[in-house]
PDB file of C-alpha atoms in Angstrom:
ATOM      1  CA  MET G  18      -0.001  -0.061  -0.093  1.00 36.00           C
ATOM      2  CA  LEU G  19       1.367   3.601  -0.878  1.00 39.00           C
ATOM      3  CA  ARG G  20       2.119   5.410   2.404  1.00 42.00           C
ATOM      4  CA  LEU G  21       2.480   9.285   2.628  1.00 44.00           C
ATOM      5  CA  ALA G  22       5.626  10.709   4.076  1.00 54.00           C
ATOM      6  CA  GLY G  23       4.226  10.537   7.824  1.00 69.00           C
ATOM      7  CA  ALA G  24       2.250  13.084   9.910  1.00 87.00           C
ATOM      8  CA  ARG G  25       3.622  16.190  10.875  1.00 91.00           C
ATOM      9  CA  LEU G  26       4.774  17.287  14.615  1.00 94.00           C
ATOM     10  CA  LEU G  27       2.560  20.248  15.786  1.00 93.00           C
ATOM     11  CA  ASP G  28       4.188  23.187  17.839  1.00 91.00           C
ATOM     12  CA  ASP G  29       2.895  26.469  18.610  1.00 89.00           C
ATOM     13  CA  ARG G  30       2.489  27.955  15.375  1.00 88.00           C
ATOM     14  CA  ASP G  31      -0.677  25.605  15.147  1.00 91.00           C
ATOM     15  CA  TYR G  32      -2.042  26.421  18.325  1.00 93.00           C
ATOM     16  CA  PRO G  33      -4.861  28.508  17.006  1.00 91.00           C
ATOM     17  CA  ALA G  34      -5.737  25.691  14.686  1.00 92.00           C
ATOM     18  CA  VAL G  35      -5.490  22.855  17.172  1.00 94.00           C
ATOM     19  CA  ARG G  36      -7.765  24.839  19.663  1.00 94.00           C
ATOM     20  CA  ALA G  37     -10.654  25.406  16.981  1.00 93.00           C
ATOM     21  CA  ALA G  38     -10.201  21.762  15.982  1.00 93.00           C
ATOM     22  CA  LEU G  39     -10.793  20.527  19.703  1.00 96.00           C
ATOM     23  CA  ALA G  40     -13.723  23.206  20.155  1.00 95.00           C
ATOM     24  CA  ALA G  41     -15.685  21.708  17.256  1.00 94.00           C
ATOM     25  CA  ASP G  42     -16.126  18.786  19.485  1.00 96.00           C
ATOM     26  CA  PRO G  43     -15.622  19.537  23.147  1.00 98.00           C
ATOM     27  CA  VAL G  44     -16.941  15.962  24.268  1.00 98.00           C
ATOM     28  CA  GLY G  45     -15.205  14.052  21.788  1.00 98.00           C
ATOM     29  CA  SER G  46     -11.640  15.457  22.322  1.00 98.00           C
ATOM     30  CA  CYS G  47     -12.060  15.948  26.225  1.00 98.00           C
ATOM     31  CA  MET G  48      -8.998  13.764  26.843  1.00 98.00           C
ATOM     32  CA  VAL G  49      -6.496  15.754  24.532  1.00 98.00           C
ATOM     33  CA  SER G  50      -8.372  19.377  25.292  1.00 98.00           C
ATOM     34  CA  ALA G  51      -7.390  18.599  29.127  1.00 97.00           C
ATOM     35  CA  ARG G  52      -4.174  18.537  27.724  1.00 97.00           C
ATOM     36  CA  VAL G  53      -3.639  21.291  25.612  1.00 97.00           C
ATOM     37  CA  GLU G  54      -5.416  23.587  27.564  1.00 97.00           C
ATOM     38  CA  THR G  55      -2.946  22.850  30.552  1.00 94.00           C
ATOM     39  CA  ALA G  56       0.111  22.381  28.605  1.00 95.00           C
ATOM     40  CA  GLY G  57      -0.007  23.860  25.646  1.00 95.00           C
ATOM     41  CA  LEU G  58       1.893  21.952  22.121  1.00 96.00           C
ATOM     42  CA  ASP G  59       5.157  21.694  23.786  1.00 95.00           C
ATOM     43  CA  PRO G  60       5.512  17.436  24.002  1.00 95.00           C
ATOM     44  CA  TRP G  61       7.553  17.784  27.265  1.00 94.00           C
ATOM     45  CA  ARG G  62       4.608  19.610  28.957  1.00 95.00           C
ATOM     46  CA  LEU G  63       1.957  17.623  27.210  1.00 96.00           C
ATOM     47  CA  GLY G  64       3.379  14.337  28.046  1.00 95.00           C
ATOM     48  CA  GLY G  65       3.257  13.039  24.445  1.00 97.00           C
ATOM     49  CA  GLU G  66       2.997  14.375  20.973  1.00 97.00           C
ATOM     50  CA  LEU G  67       0.197  16.058  18.712  1.00 96.00           C
ATOM     51  CA  TRP G  68       0.430  15.171  15.066  1.00 96.00           C
ATOM     52  CA  ALA G  69      -1.404  16.762  11.976  1.00 93.00           C
ATOM     53  CA  ALA G  70      -1.903  15.218   8.507  1.00 87.00           C
ATOM     54  CA  ASP G  71      -1.439  18.969   7.137  1.00 71.00           C
ATOM     55  CA  SER G  72       2.277  19.217   5.592  1.00 66.00           C
ATOM     56  CA  ARG G  73       2.703  22.855   6.881  1.00 65.00           C
ATOM     57  CA  PRO G  74       1.314  24.758   9.956  1.00 60.00           C
ATOM     58  CA  VAL G  75      -2.412  26.114   9.313  1.00 59.00           C
ATOM     59  CA  ARG G  76      -2.627  29.705  10.117  1.00 56.00           C
ATOM     60  CA  ALA G  77      -6.561  29.934   9.179  1.00 52.00           C
ATOM     61  CA  GLY G  78      -8.748  26.935   8.621  1.00 58.00           C
ATOM     62  CA  ARG G  79      -9.364  23.562   9.479  1.00 75.00           C
ATOM     63  CA  LEU G  80      -6.916  20.764  10.276  1.00 85.00           C
ATOM     64  CA  GLN G  81      -7.461  17.956   7.979  1.00 82.00           C
ATOM     65  CA  GLY G  82      -6.120  15.347  10.484  1.00 92.00           C
ATOM     66  CA  LEU G  83      -5.375  15.469  14.577  1.00 96.00           C
ATOM     67  CA  CYS G  84      -3.653  12.758  16.483  1.00 97.00           C
ATOM     68  CA  PHE G  85      -2.346  12.619  20.105  1.00 98.00           C
ATOM     69  CA  SER G  86       0.623  10.145  20.689  1.00 97.00           C
ATOM     70  CA  GLY G  87       1.252   9.583  24.548  1.00 97.00           C
ATOM     71  CA  PRO G  88       0.076   7.055  27.020  1.00 95.00           C
ATOM     72  CA  ASN G  89      -2.711   6.368  24.703  1.00 97.00           C
ATOM     73  CA  LEU G  90      -2.725   7.050  21.189  1.00 98.00           C
ATOM     74  CA  ILE G  91      -5.862   8.919  20.412  1.00 98.00           C
ATOM     75  CA  PRO G  92      -6.988   9.659  16.533  1.00 98.00           C
ATOM     76  CA  LEU G  93      -9.651  12.786  16.919  1.00 97.00           C
ATOM     77  CA  ARG G  94     -10.081  13.499  12.982  1.00 93.00           C
ATOM     78  CA  GLY G  95      -8.901  12.395   9.704  1.00 94.00           C
ATOM     79  CA  ASN G  96      -9.805  10.770   6.558  1.00 94.00           C
ATOM     80  CA  ALA G  97      -8.074   7.148   5.273  1.00 95.00           C
ATOM     81  CA  SER G  98      -5.388   9.388   3.979  1.00 93.00           C
ATOM     82  CA  ALA G  99      -4.751  11.013   7.217  1.00 94.00           C
ATOM     83  CA  LEU G 100      -4.948   7.547   9.196  1.00 96.00           C
ATOM     84  CA  ARG G 101      -2.091   6.199   6.938  1.00 95.00           C
ATOM     85  CA  SER G 102      -0.052   9.284   7.495  1.00 94.00           C
ATOM     86  CA  PHE G 103      -0.317   8.845  11.367  1.00 96.00           C
ATOM     87  CA  ALA G 104      -0.144   5.122  11.201  1.00 96.00           C
ATOM     88  CA  ASP G 105       3.115   5.694   9.131  1.00 94.00           C
ATOM     89  CA  ARG G 106       4.550   7.699  12.067  1.00 94.00           C
ATOM     90  CA  ALA G 107       3.278   5.408  14.876  1.00 96.00           C
ATOM     91  CA  LEU G 108       5.314   2.723  13.046  1.00 95.00           C
ATOM     92  CA  ARG G 109       8.600   4.490  12.932  1.00 92.00           C
ATOM     93  CA  ARG G 110       9.107   3.809  16.818  1.00 89.00           C
ATOM     94  CA  GLN G 111       8.311   1.098  19.434  1.00 91.00           C
ATOM     95  CA  ARG G 112       5.098   1.329  20.587  1.00 94.00           C
ATOM     96  CA  ASN G 113       4.664   2.717  23.824  1.00 92.00           C
ATOM     97  CA  CYS G 114       1.201   3.462  24.558  1.00 95.00           C
ATOM     98  CA  SER G 115      -1.172   1.175  26.280  1.00 94.00           C
ATOM     99  CA  SER G 116      -4.310   1.703  24.207  1.00 96.00           C
ATOM    100  CA  LEU G 117      -6.021   3.095  21.085  1.00 98.00           C
ATOM    101  CA  VAL G 118      -8.903   4.881  21.890  1.00 98.00           C
ATOM    102  CA  GLY G 119     -11.162   8.208  20.720  1.00 98.00           C
ATOM    103  CA  PRO G 120     -13.692   8.325  17.784  1.00 98.00           C
ATOM    104  CA  ALA G 121     -14.605   4.949  16.528  1.00 98.00           C
ATOM    105  CA  GLU G 122     -14.070   5.775  12.870  1.00 98.00           C
ATOM    106  CA  GLN G 123     -10.746   6.697  13.602  1.00 98.00           C
ATOM    107  CA  VAL G 124      -9.520   4.556  15.507  1.00 98.00           C
ATOM    108  CA  LEU G 125     -10.614   1.620  13.909  1.00 98.00           C
ATOM    109  CA  GLY G 126      -9.022   2.999  10.381  1.00 98.00           C
ATOM    110  CA  LEU G 127      -6.247   3.625  12.051  1.00 98.00           C
ATOM    111  CA  TRP G 128      -5.876   0.014  13.773  1.00 98.00           C
ATOM    112  CA  ASP G 129      -6.181  -1.410  10.304  1.00 98.00           C
ATOM    113  CA  GLU G 130      -3.164   0.236   9.404  1.00 97.00           C
ATOM    114  CA  LEU G 131      -1.406  -0.545  12.584  1.00 98.00           C
ATOM    115  CA  GLU G 132      -2.614  -4.230  13.014  1.00 97.00           C
ATOM    116  CA  PRO G 133      -0.385  -6.162  10.784  1.00 96.00           C
ATOM    117  CA  GLU G 134       2.751  -4.786  12.806  1.00 96.00           C
ATOM    118  CA  TRP G 135       0.997  -4.059  16.313  1.00 97.00           C
ATOM    119  CA  GLY G 136      -1.365  -6.757  16.737  1.00 93.00           C
ATOM    120  CA  PRO G 137      -2.669  -8.952  17.639  1.00 96.00           C
ATOM    121  CA  ALA G 138      -4.496  -6.696  20.352  1.00 96.00           C
ATOM    122  CA  ARG G 139      -5.443  -8.071  23.825  1.00 95.00           C
ATOM    123  CA  GLU G 140      -9.098  -7.051  22.972  1.00 96.00           C
ATOM    124  CA  VAL G 141     -10.856  -4.600  20.696  1.00 97.00           C
ATOM    125  CA  ARG G 142     -13.952  -2.932  21.840  1.00 98.00           C
ATOM    126  CA  HIS G 143     -15.611  -1.759  18.620  1.00 97.00           C
ATOM    127  CA  ASP G 144     -19.092   0.292  20.005  1.00 98.00           C
ATOM    128  CA  GLN G 145     -18.798   2.181  22.847  1.00 98.00           C
ATOM    129  CA  PRO G 146     -21.415   5.015  22.939  1.00 98.00           C
ATOM    130  CA  LEU G 147     -19.866   8.609  24.084  1.00 98.00           C
ATOM    131  CA  MET G 148     -22.605  10.326  25.963  1.00 98.00           C
ATOM    132  CA  ALA G 149     -23.180  13.432  27.608  1.00 98.00           C
ATOM    133  CA  LEU G 150     -25.274  15.333  30.140  1.00 98.00           C
ATOM    134  CA  ASP G 151     -25.148  19.366  30.744  1.00 96.00           C
ATOM    135  CA  GLY G 152     -28.045  19.593  32.974  1.00 96.00           C
ATOM    136  CA  ILE G 153     -29.247  18.372  36.420  1.00 95.00           C
ATOM    137  CA  PRO G 154     -29.689  14.469  36.579  1.00 98.00           C
ATOM    138  CA  ALA G 155     -32.978  12.727  36.250  1.00 97.00           C
ATOM    139  CA  VAL G 156     -32.774  10.878  39.118  1.00 97.00           C
ATOM    140  CA  ALA G 157     -32.085  11.902  43.007  1.00 97.00           C
ATOM    141  CA  SER G 158     -28.412  11.893  43.974  1.00 97.00           C
ATOM    142  CA  ASP G 159     -26.851   9.942  46.754  1.00 98.00           C
ATOM    143  CA  PRO G 160     -26.089  12.385  49.327  1.00 97.00           C
ATOM    144  CA  LEU G 161     -23.726  10.038  50.932  1.00 98.00           C
ATOM    145  CA  VAL G 162     -21.299   9.908  48.009  1.00 98.00           C
ATOM    146  CA  ARG G 163     -18.471  12.624  48.865  1.00 98.00           C
ATOM    147  CA  PRO G 164     -15.047  13.709  47.580  1.00 98.00           C
ATOM    148  CA  VAL G 165     -12.456  11.007  48.881  1.00 98.00           C
ATOM    149  CA  ARG G 166      -9.928  12.711  51.379  1.00 98.00           C
ATOM    150  CA  PRO G 167      -6.044  12.181  51.177  1.00 97.00           C
ATOM    151  CA  GLU G 168      -6.188  10.318  53.848  1.00 97.00           C
ATOM    152  CA  GLU G 169      -8.458   7.737  52.635  1.00 98.00           C
ATOM    153  CA  LEU G 170      -6.328   6.528  49.965  1.00 98.00           C
ATOM    154  CA  ASP G 171      -5.620   3.150  51.305  1.00 97.00           C
ATOM    155  CA  ARG G 172      -9.025   2.820  52.098  1.00 97.00           C
ATOM    156  CA  TYR G 173      -9.831   3.929  48.320  1.00 98.00           C
ATOM    157  CA  LEU G 174      -7.529   2.190  46.642  1.00 98.00           C
ATOM    158  CA  PRO G 175      -8.482  -1.514  46.914  1.00 97.00           C
ATOM    159  CA  ALA G 176     -11.632  -0.423  44.952  1.00 98.00           C
ATOM    160  CA  ALA G 177      -9.925   1.398  42.481  1.00 97.00           C
ATOM    161  CA  ILE G 178      -7.864  -1.933  41.934  1.00 97.00           C
ATOM    162  CA  ALA G 179     -10.816  -3.837  41.677  1.00 97.00           C
ATOM    163  CA  MET G 180     -12.684  -1.545  39.103  1.00 96.00           C
ATOM    164  CA  PHE G 181      -9.561  -1.606  37.008  1.00 96.00           C
ATOM    165  CA  ILE G 182      -9.167  -5.188  36.699  1.00 96.00           C
ATOM    166  CA  GLU G 183     -12.625  -5.770  35.834  1.00 94.00           C
ATOM    167  CA  GLU G 184     -12.970  -3.277  33.454  1.00 92.00           C
ATOM    168  CA  VAL G 185      -9.449  -3.228  31.799  1.00 91.00           C
ATOM    169  CA  GLY G 186      -8.691  -6.973  32.398  1.00 90.00           C
ATOM    170  CA  VAL G 187      -5.094  -6.658  33.737  1.00 92.00           C
ATOM    171  CA  ASP G 188      -3.872  -5.607  37.093  1.00 95.00           C
ATOM    172  CA  PRO G 189      -2.736  -2.163  37.402  1.00 95.00           C
ATOM    173  CA  ARG G 190      -0.079  -3.120  39.977  1.00 95.00           C
ATOM    174  CA  ASN G 191       1.922  -5.549  37.328  1.00 93.00           C
ATOM    175  CA  GLY G 192       5.443  -4.266  36.690  1.00 89.00           C
ATOM    176  CA  ASP G 193       5.975  -1.706  39.610  1.00 94.00           C
ATOM    177  CA  GLY G 194       4.036  -3.311  42.132  1.00 93.00           C
ATOM    178  CA  GLY G 195       1.227  -0.560  41.847  1.00 93.00           C
ATOM    179  CA  ALA G 196       3.372   2.331  42.551  1.00 96.00           C
ATOM    180  CA  GLY G 197       2.475   4.137  39.432  1.00 94.00           C
ATOM    181  CA  TYR G 198      -1.431   3.241  39.782  1.00 96.00           C
ATOM    182  CA  ARG G 199      -1.217   4.465  43.397  1.00 97.00           C
ATOM    183  CA  ALA G 200       0.249   7.846  42.567  1.00 97.00           C
ATOM    184  CA  ARG G 201      -2.263   8.436  40.004  1.00 96.00           C
ATOM    185  CA  VAL G 202      -5.050   7.747  42.005  1.00 97.00           C
ATOM    186  CA  ALA G 203      -3.526  10.281  44.576  1.00 98.00           C
ATOM    187  CA  GLU G 204      -3.161  12.901  42.135  1.00 97.00           C
ATOM    188  CA  LEU G 205      -6.904  12.476  41.259  1.00 97.00           C
ATOM    189  CA  ILE G 206      -7.931  12.571  45.056  1.00 98.00           C
ATOM    190  CA  ALA G 207      -5.853  15.568  45.848  1.00 98.00           C
ATOM    191  CA  ALA G 208      -7.740  17.058  42.725  1.00 96.00           C
ATOM    192  CA  GLY G 209     -10.848  16.728  44.503  1.00 96.00           C
ATOM    193  CA  ARG G 210     -11.848  14.367  41.289  1.00 97.00           C
ATOM    194  CA  ALA G 211     -12.295  10.846  43.308  1.00 98.00           C
ATOM    195  CA  PHE G 212     -16.006  10.212  44.795  1.00 98.00           C
ATOM    196  CA  ALA G 213     -16.919   7.613  47.057  1.00 98.00           C
ATOM    197  CA  ARG G 214     -19.656   5.942  49.360  1.00 98.00           C
ATOM    198  CA  PHE G 215     -18.150   4.419  52.339  1.00 98.00           C
ATOM    199  CA  GLU G 216     -19.839   2.194  54.787  1.00 97.00           C
ATOM    200  CA  ASP G 217     -18.011   0.922  57.583  1.00 95.00           C
ATOM    201  CA  GLY G 218     -14.769   2.016  56.133  1.00 93.00           C
ATOM    202  CA  GLU G 219     -15.409   0.246  53.166  1.00 96.00           C
ATOM    203  CA  VAL G 220     -15.691   1.762  49.100  1.00 98.00           C
ATOM    204  CA  VAL G 221     -19.495   0.517  48.099  1.00 98.00           C
ATOM    205  CA  PHE G 222     -19.496   2.786  45.488  1.00 98.00           C
ATOM    206  CA  LYS G 223     -16.617   4.867  43.688  1.00 98.00           C
ATOM    207  CA  ALA G 224     -16.334   7.227  40.223  1.00 98.00           C
ATOM    208  CA  GLU G 225     -13.762   9.431  39.368  1.00 98.00           C
ATOM    209  CA  ILE G 226     -13.560  12.513  36.861  1.00 98.00           C
ATOM    210  CA  GLY G 227     -10.454  11.526  34.850  1.00 96.00           C
ATOM    211  CA  ALA G 228     -10.005  14.171  32.065  1.00 96.00           C
ATOM    212  CA  MET G 229     -11.332  17.698  32.731  1.00 97.00           C
ATOM    213  CA  SER G 230     -11.171  20.682  30.433  1.00 98.00           C
ATOM    214  CA  SER G 231     -12.349  24.069  30.455  1.00 97.00           C
ATOM    215  CA  THR G 232     -16.125  23.002  29.445  1.00 98.00           C
ATOM    216  CA  VAL G 233     -16.331  18.864  29.762  1.00 98.00           C
ATOM    217  CA  GLY G 234     -15.451  16.584  32.543  1.00 98.00           C
ATOM    218  CA  GLN G 235     -15.332  12.707  32.009  1.00 98.00           C
ATOM    219  CA  ILE G 236     -16.617  10.265  34.280  1.00 98.00           C
ATOM    220  CA  GLN G 237     -14.415   7.060  34.571  1.00 97.00           C
ATOM    221  CA  GLY G 238     -14.119   4.313  36.899  1.00 96.00           C
ATOM    222  CA  VAL G 239     -17.472   3.721  38.176  1.00 97.00           C
ATOM    223  CA  TRP G 240     -17.661   0.846  40.812  1.00 97.00           C
ATOM    224  CA  VAL G 241     -20.047  -0.763  42.911  1.00 97.00           C
ATOM    225  CA  HIS G 242     -18.989  -3.499  45.616  1.00 97.00           C
ATOM    226  CA  PRO G 243     -20.175  -6.540  43.902  1.00 96.00           C
ATOM    227  CA  GLU G 244     -22.417  -7.366  47.309  1.00 95.00           C
ATOM    228  CA  ARG G 245     -24.334  -4.388  46.465  1.00 94.00           C
ATOM    229  CA  ARG G 246     -25.051  -4.222  42.850  1.00 93.00           C
ATOM    230  CA  SER G 247     -28.530  -3.870  41.558  1.00 91.00           C
ATOM    231  CA  GLY G 248     -29.498  -1.759  44.286  1.00 93.00           C
ATOM    232  CA  GLY G 249     -29.658   1.559  42.444  1.00 95.00           C
ATOM    233  CA  LEU G 250     -26.221   2.818  44.439  1.00 97.00           C
ATOM    234  CA  GLY G 251     -24.519   2.911  40.913  1.00 97.00           C
ATOM    235  CA  THR G 252     -26.994   4.989  39.736  1.00 98.00           C
ATOM    236  CA  ALA G 253     -27.566   7.480  42.596  1.00 98.00           C
ATOM    237  CA  GLY G 254     -23.849   7.760  42.895  1.00 98.00           C
ATOM    238  CA  THR G 255     -23.010   8.754  39.432  1.00 98.00           C
ATOM    239  CA  ALA G 256     -25.650  11.252  39.674  1.00 98.00           C
ATOM    240  CA  SER G 257     -23.919  12.780  42.372  1.00 98.00           C
ATOM    241  CA  VAL G 258     -21.044  13.223  40.188  1.00 98.00           C
ATOM    242  CA  VAL G 259     -22.894  14.546  37.470  1.00 98.00           C
ATOM    243  CA  THR G 260     -24.245  17.063  39.867  1.00 97.00           C
ATOM    244  CA  ARG G 261     -20.775  17.893  41.163  1.00 96.00           C
ATOM    245  CA  LEU G 262     -19.334  18.604  37.441  1.00 97.00           C
ATOM    246  CA  VAL G 263     -22.421  20.617  36.062  1.00 97.00           C
ATOM    247  CA  ARG G 264     -23.143  22.717  39.120  1.00 96.00           C
ATOM    248  CA  GLY G 265     -20.053  22.764  40.887  1.00 95.00           C
ATOM    249  CA  MET G 266     -17.464  22.850  38.226  1.00 96.00           C
ATOM    250  CA  ASN G 267     -19.852  24.299  35.414  1.00 97.00           C
ATOM    251  CA  ARG G 268     -18.858  21.589  33.018  1.00 98.00           C
ATOM    252  CA  THR G 269     -20.524  19.088  30.722  1.00 98.00           C
ATOM    253  CA  ALA G 270     -20.480  15.657  32.218  1.00 98.00           C
ATOM    254  CA  SER G 271     -19.341  12.892  29.548  1.00 98.00           C
ATOM    255  CA  LEU G 272     -18.331   9.262  29.730  1.00 98.00           C
ATOM    256  CA  TYR G 273     -18.513   6.446  27.211  1.00 98.00           C
ATOM    257  CA  VAL G 274     -19.317   2.679  27.865  1.00 97.00           C
ATOM    258  CA  ASN G 275     -19.282  -0.658  26.219  1.00 97.00           C
ATOM    259  CA  ALA G 276     -22.598  -1.126  23.981  1.00 96.00           C
ATOM    260  CA  TYR G 277     -22.809  -4.662  25.413  1.00 95.00           C
ATOM    261  CA  ASN G 278     -23.073  -3.232  29.239  1.00 95.00           C
ATOM    262  CA  GLY G 279     -26.561  -3.298  29.185  1.00 94.00           C
ATOM    263  CA  PRO G 280     -27.239  -2.441  33.077  1.00 94.00           C
ATOM    264  CA  ALA G 281     -24.634   0.370  32.821  1.00 95.00           C
ATOM    265  CA  LEU G 282     -26.245   1.761  29.564  1.00 96.00           C
ATOM    266  CA  ALA G 283     -29.441   1.685  31.249  1.00 96.00           C
ATOM    267  CA  ALA G 284     -28.597   3.630  34.345  1.00 97.00           C
ATOM    268  CA  TYR G 285     -26.630   6.367  32.486  1.00 98.00           C
ATOM    269  CA  ARG G 286     -29.774   6.856  30.315  1.00 98.00           C
ATOM    270  CA  LYS G 287     -31.942   6.819  33.526  1.00 98.00           C
ATOM    271  CA  ILE G 288     -29.776   9.768  34.617  1.00 98.00           C
ATOM    272  CA  GLY G 289     -29.800  11.751  31.645  1.00 98.00           C
ATOM    273  CA  PHE G 290     -27.531  10.815  29.528  1.00 98.00           C
ATOM    274  CA  GLN G 291     -27.563  11.304  25.571  1.00 98.00           C
ATOM    275  CA  GLN G 292     -25.702   9.856  23.039  1.00 98.00           C
ATOM    276  CA  VAL G 293     -23.554  12.286  21.400  1.00 98.00           C
ATOM    277  CA  GLY G 294     -20.985  10.088  19.502  1.00 98.00           C
ATOM    278  CA  GLN G 295     -19.136   6.221  19.386  1.00 98.00           C
ATOM    279  CA  TYR G 296     -15.734   5.603  20.641  1.00 98.00           C
ATOM    280  CA  ALA G 297     -13.906   2.596  20.249  1.00 98.00           C
ATOM    281  CA  THR G 298     -10.874   1.056  22.276  1.00 98.00           C
ATOM    282  CA  VAL G 299      -8.276  -0.992  21.287  1.00 98.00           C
ATOM    283  CA  LEU G 300      -6.573  -2.711  24.337  1.00 97.00           C
ATOM    284  CA  PHE G 301      -2.503  -3.912  24.084  1.00 94.00           C
TER     285      PHE G 301
END
C-alpha cells in the first residue's frame, strides 16, 4: 500500500488551529483538550505529541487530521489518508501506548493500518457509546457520595484496583508493584476528582473525573461493590458526580461505556445521559 511521508509534529504556530479543532467537538476531544489547555503543544509538558496530516502549519481554516500520541494513541479526526500518515509515524518507533482510543471511525481505521505490525490486540471494543449530560440528573443524587480525602487513599485504593481489573482486564499493580497506579489515584484524590460512598470504612461506590477540560469533565471508573449491585447505588452515585460537575464545576458531564454493558447503559440513560458519538478502544 502506498504510504504518505508521515504526519507532522505540531508546534506553537499550530495552536489556534488545534484549539479550533478541539472546540468543534468538546465532548469527543475532552481527553486531549484537558492536556492542551494546561500544557500547550510542547511535547515535554504535554506528555506526548500532537500530529497533523497537513504538510505545513495551518494559519487559518481546519486541520485535516489530528492525533495525540502519548500514554494512549488518540486519533481525533482524519480521513483514510490522514490515518495512513498517523500510522506511518507511529510505526517508526516502538509502541509505548497502552491503548488506541477515541472516535470509533478514526480508531478502527487507524487500527487497520497498525494491526499488521502491532497486532494482535488483547481486545478490541468496537462500539462504545459516548454520552453527555449538561443539565441536572433526572434521578436523585446519593447524599452520601462525597470527595475522597487524601488520608483515605489506602481505603479507596482496593476498590480502584478492583474496578481496573474488571474494566481493563489486567492488574494495575503489574510491573512496578502498583506504585504508578497508586500515584495516579492519589493525584485524582488530591485534585478533588475522586468520589466514593463509604460504609463501615469500606468503599461501596466509587467514580472519578478523569480528563477535565474547561467545558467538559469525563467520568471514569464507576464501580459498585459486588455485594451491593442491582440496588441503585451506581445510578444515584453517578448522579452525584454529575451534579458536582454540572453545578459545582460548570462543566458538561461525559463518559463512554461498552455497548454490551446493558445495565450500565440503562443506568446512564436513566440519569439523563444522551449519546453524542461513538468511541472504540483497542487494548494492548
